[in-house]
């Protein structure tokens, strides 16, 4: 079983390119079935979740080539509207194929998606919104048979929570529906804007992405396009947390600093110096940071839930106390047990955890239990004294493209064995 072996306490120096965004690439790949044509997606990260999306596309009859960060998907011969359970259960993001299949073929057969066990992850908002667009959904104990017997039509949809996935499903499905869809309380994440940019490049008419209200004017058909995926703000936050944990000075290139507003202010609070120039961020971190006072996860533009874990790993040996409040997912402290093994002082009570920074962490044999939790163990290990052996790399590989190469290029002592 592969492991990462990390010798901590090496200051990080240098510059590093940020990978393309996983959470943008996945819905864009699902949406690519809509155009019945060739889509060329640049800056697509090579991740196990992206490979799962590619396998889903192939299982649907699409022809896909993926090399050197560019993915070509030809959906012209797509013949099928059923996704094998084994692929659906590999990741949560597979639920976005529901809206895409309905829009392209008028039917979809799939089971509940899988993914990291970070709390109950219902899909009620997705189903309700798609029903408002004309879908009829038969839920047979978690196996969904969906049709649109009277076609898809525009609707006024108000989400009770700005779910990222439900917003994406509505945008994808509504662009080929007849008439106008107005989606309120929509998610405002940058990945929503990236999906809208891709779909508009295919000929869709979507406005307001990034605001709370998105308007989609249905069109009768889409065409292929070329699109470049935005940089991954969570991978960027993880690299910055790594630098803040280990100390040093790191410049990230190919990043959109405005996507990281709430994250960068935490680093400044920790005593790091942040310098933004165009598409780069330089972080200059002291040997031991101050603890940020409160990290409260919120929908965008608030602090992202996906960055909570790597920031906690970084804060574990800070000076002071941090209150973490996880408002998005119920069970997102799976990494705390392993951080305690490394000498951290953290108490968890439901959605709240209190971290008392310790003077030094020590390396340990630890195992990741979810994707961002794995990143927490990497950031903690980089700041810890001695050797950490990290197992559970299948989680890390779902979201980080060759993270050891990125960290090695910054001078970290990290090996995959
Ligand atoms: C996406 C991201 C994930 C990120 C999350 C929040 C992808 C592939 N994944 O996940 O990395 O952590 O946004 O930024 O883009 N909810 C319901 N009913 C629903 C849908 C969601 O109750 O039908 C709840 C969820 O349980 C959760 C909250 O809404 O508590 C947020 O979920 P959502 O925004 O939908 O996250 P995902 O799209 O699954």
Coordinates of N, CA and C and ligand atoms in Angstrom, one line a residue, residues 22-24 26-27 92-93 96 118 120-127 161-166 168 187 189 191 233 305-306 327-330 332 351 372, ligand 1:
X22 N -10.4 20.8 -9.3 CA -11.2 19.5 -9.3 C -12.7 19.8 -9.4
X23 N -13.1 20.8 -8.5 CA -14.5 21.0 -8.4 C -15.1 21.8 -9.6
X24 N -14.2 22.3 -10.4 CA -14.7 22.9 -11.7 C -14.7 21.8 -12.8
X26 N -15.0 18.6 -12.7 CA -16.0 17.5 -12.6 C -17.4 17.9 -13.2
X27 N -18.0 19.1 -12.8 CA -19.2 19.4 -13.5 C -19.1 19.8 -15.0
X92 N -18.9 11.7 -4.9 CA -20.1 12.5 -4.8 C -20.4 13.3 -6.1
X93 N -19.4 13.8 -6.7 CA -19.6 14.7 -7.9 C -20.3 14.0 -9.0
X96 N -23.8 15.1 -10.6 CA -24.1 16.1 -11.6 C -24.4 15.5 -13.0
X118 N -18.1 12.5 5.1 CA -18.0 13.7 5.9 C -19.3 14.2 6.5
X120 N -23.9 13.2 6.5 CA -25.0 12.8 5.6 C -24.9 13.8 4.4
X121 N -25.0 13.3 3.2 CA -24.9 14.1 2.0 C -26.1 13.9 1.1
X122 N -27.3 14.4 1.6 CA -28.5 14.1 0.8 C -28.5 14.8 -0.5
X123 N -29.4 14.4 -1.4 CA -29.5 15.0 -2.7 C -30.9 15.5 -3.0
X124 N -31.7 15.8 -1.8 CA -33.0 16.3 -2.0 C -33.2 17.6 -2.7
X125 N -32.2 18.5 -2.6 CA -32.3 19.8 -3.3 C -32.1 19.6 -4.8
X126 N -31.2 18.6 -5.2 CA -31.1 18.3 -6.6 C -32.4 17.8 -7.2
X127 N -33.0 16.8 -6.5 CA -34.1 16.1 -7.0 C -35.3 17.1 -7.1
X161 N -30.9 26.1 0.6 CA -29.5 26.3 1.0 C -28.7 26.4 -0.3
X162 N -27.7 27.3 -0.4 CA -27.0 27.5 -1.7 C -26.1 26.3 -2.0
X163 N -26.6 25.1 -2.3 CA -25.9 23.9 -2.5 C -25.1 24.1 -3.9
X164 N -23.8 23.8 -3.8 CA -23.0 23.9 -5.0 C -23.5 22.9 -6.1
X165 N -23.6 21.7 -5.7 CA -24.0 20.6 -6.6 C -25.4 20.8 -7.2
X166 N -26.4 21.2 -6.4 CA -27.7 21.5 -6.9 C -27.7 22.6 -7.8
X168 N -25.3 23.5 -9.8 CA -24.7 23.0 -11.0 C -25.7 22.2 -11.8
X187 N -25.7 28.9 -5.3 CA -24.3 28.9 -4.8 C -23.5 30.0 -5.6
X189 N -20.0 30.1 -5.7 CA -18.6 29.6 -5.7 C -18.0 29.9 -7.1
X191 N -16.4 28.0 -9.0 CA -16.6 26.9 -9.8 C -18.0 27.0 -10.6
X233 N -8.6 26.6 -6.0 CA -8.3 27.5 -4.8 C -8.1 26.6 -3.6
X305 N -15.2 25.3 3.4 CA -15.1 24.1 4.3 C -14.0 23.2 3.8
X306 N -13.7 23.2 2.5 CA -12.6 22.3 2.1 C -11.2 22.8 2.5
X327 N -19.8 24.8 9.5 CA -21.2 25.1 9.2 C -21.7 24.4 8.0
X328 N -20.9 23.7 7.2 CA -21.3 23.1 6.0 C -21.6 21.6 6.1
X329 N -20.6 20.9 6.6 CA -20.8 19.4 6.7 C -20.7 19.0 8.2
X330 N -21.5 17.9 8.6 CA -21.6 17.6 10.0 C -20.4 16.8 10.6
X332 N -16.9 16.7 9.7 CA -15.7 17.1 9.0 C -14.4 17.3 9.8
X351 N -20.1 20.4 15.8 CA -19.6 21.2 14.7 C -18.5 22.1 15.1
X372 N -9.8 16.0 2.3 CA -9.2 17.2 2.9 C -8.5 16.9 4.2
Ligands
LIG1 C1 -19.3 20.7 -3.3 C2 -17.8 20.3 -3.4 C3 -17.2 20.1 -2.1 C4 -17.4 21.2 -1.1 C5 -18.9 21.6 -1.1 C6 -19.2 22.8 -0.3 C7 -17.7 19.3 -5.6 C8 -17.5 18.1 -6.4 N1 -17.7 19.2 -4.3 O1 -19.9 19.6 -2.7 O2 -15.8 19.9 -2.3 O3 -17.0 20.8 0.2 O4 -19.4 21.8 -2.4 O5 -18.4 23.9 -0.7 O6 -17.9 20.4 -6.2 N2 -27.3 19.5 1.0 C9 -28.5 19.0 1.2 N3 -29.3 18.5 0.2 C10 -28.8 18.5 -1.1 C11 -27.5 19.0 -1.4 C12 -26.7 19.5 -0.3 O7 -29.0 19.0 2.4 O8 -29.6 18.1 -2.0 C13 -26.4 19.9 2.1 C14 -25.2 19.0 2.3 O9 -25.5 17.9 3.0 C15 -24.2 20.0 2.9 C16 -24.5 21.3 2.3 O10 -25.8 21.2 1.7 O11 -24.5 20.0 4.3 C17 -23.6 21.8 1.2 O12 -23.5 20.8 0.2 P1 -23.2 21.2 -1.3 O13 -23.0 22.6 -1.4 O14 -24.3 20.6 -2.2 O15 -21.8 20.4 -1.6 P2 -21.5 19.4 -2.8 O16 -22.0 20.0 -4.0 O17 -21.8 18.0 -2.4

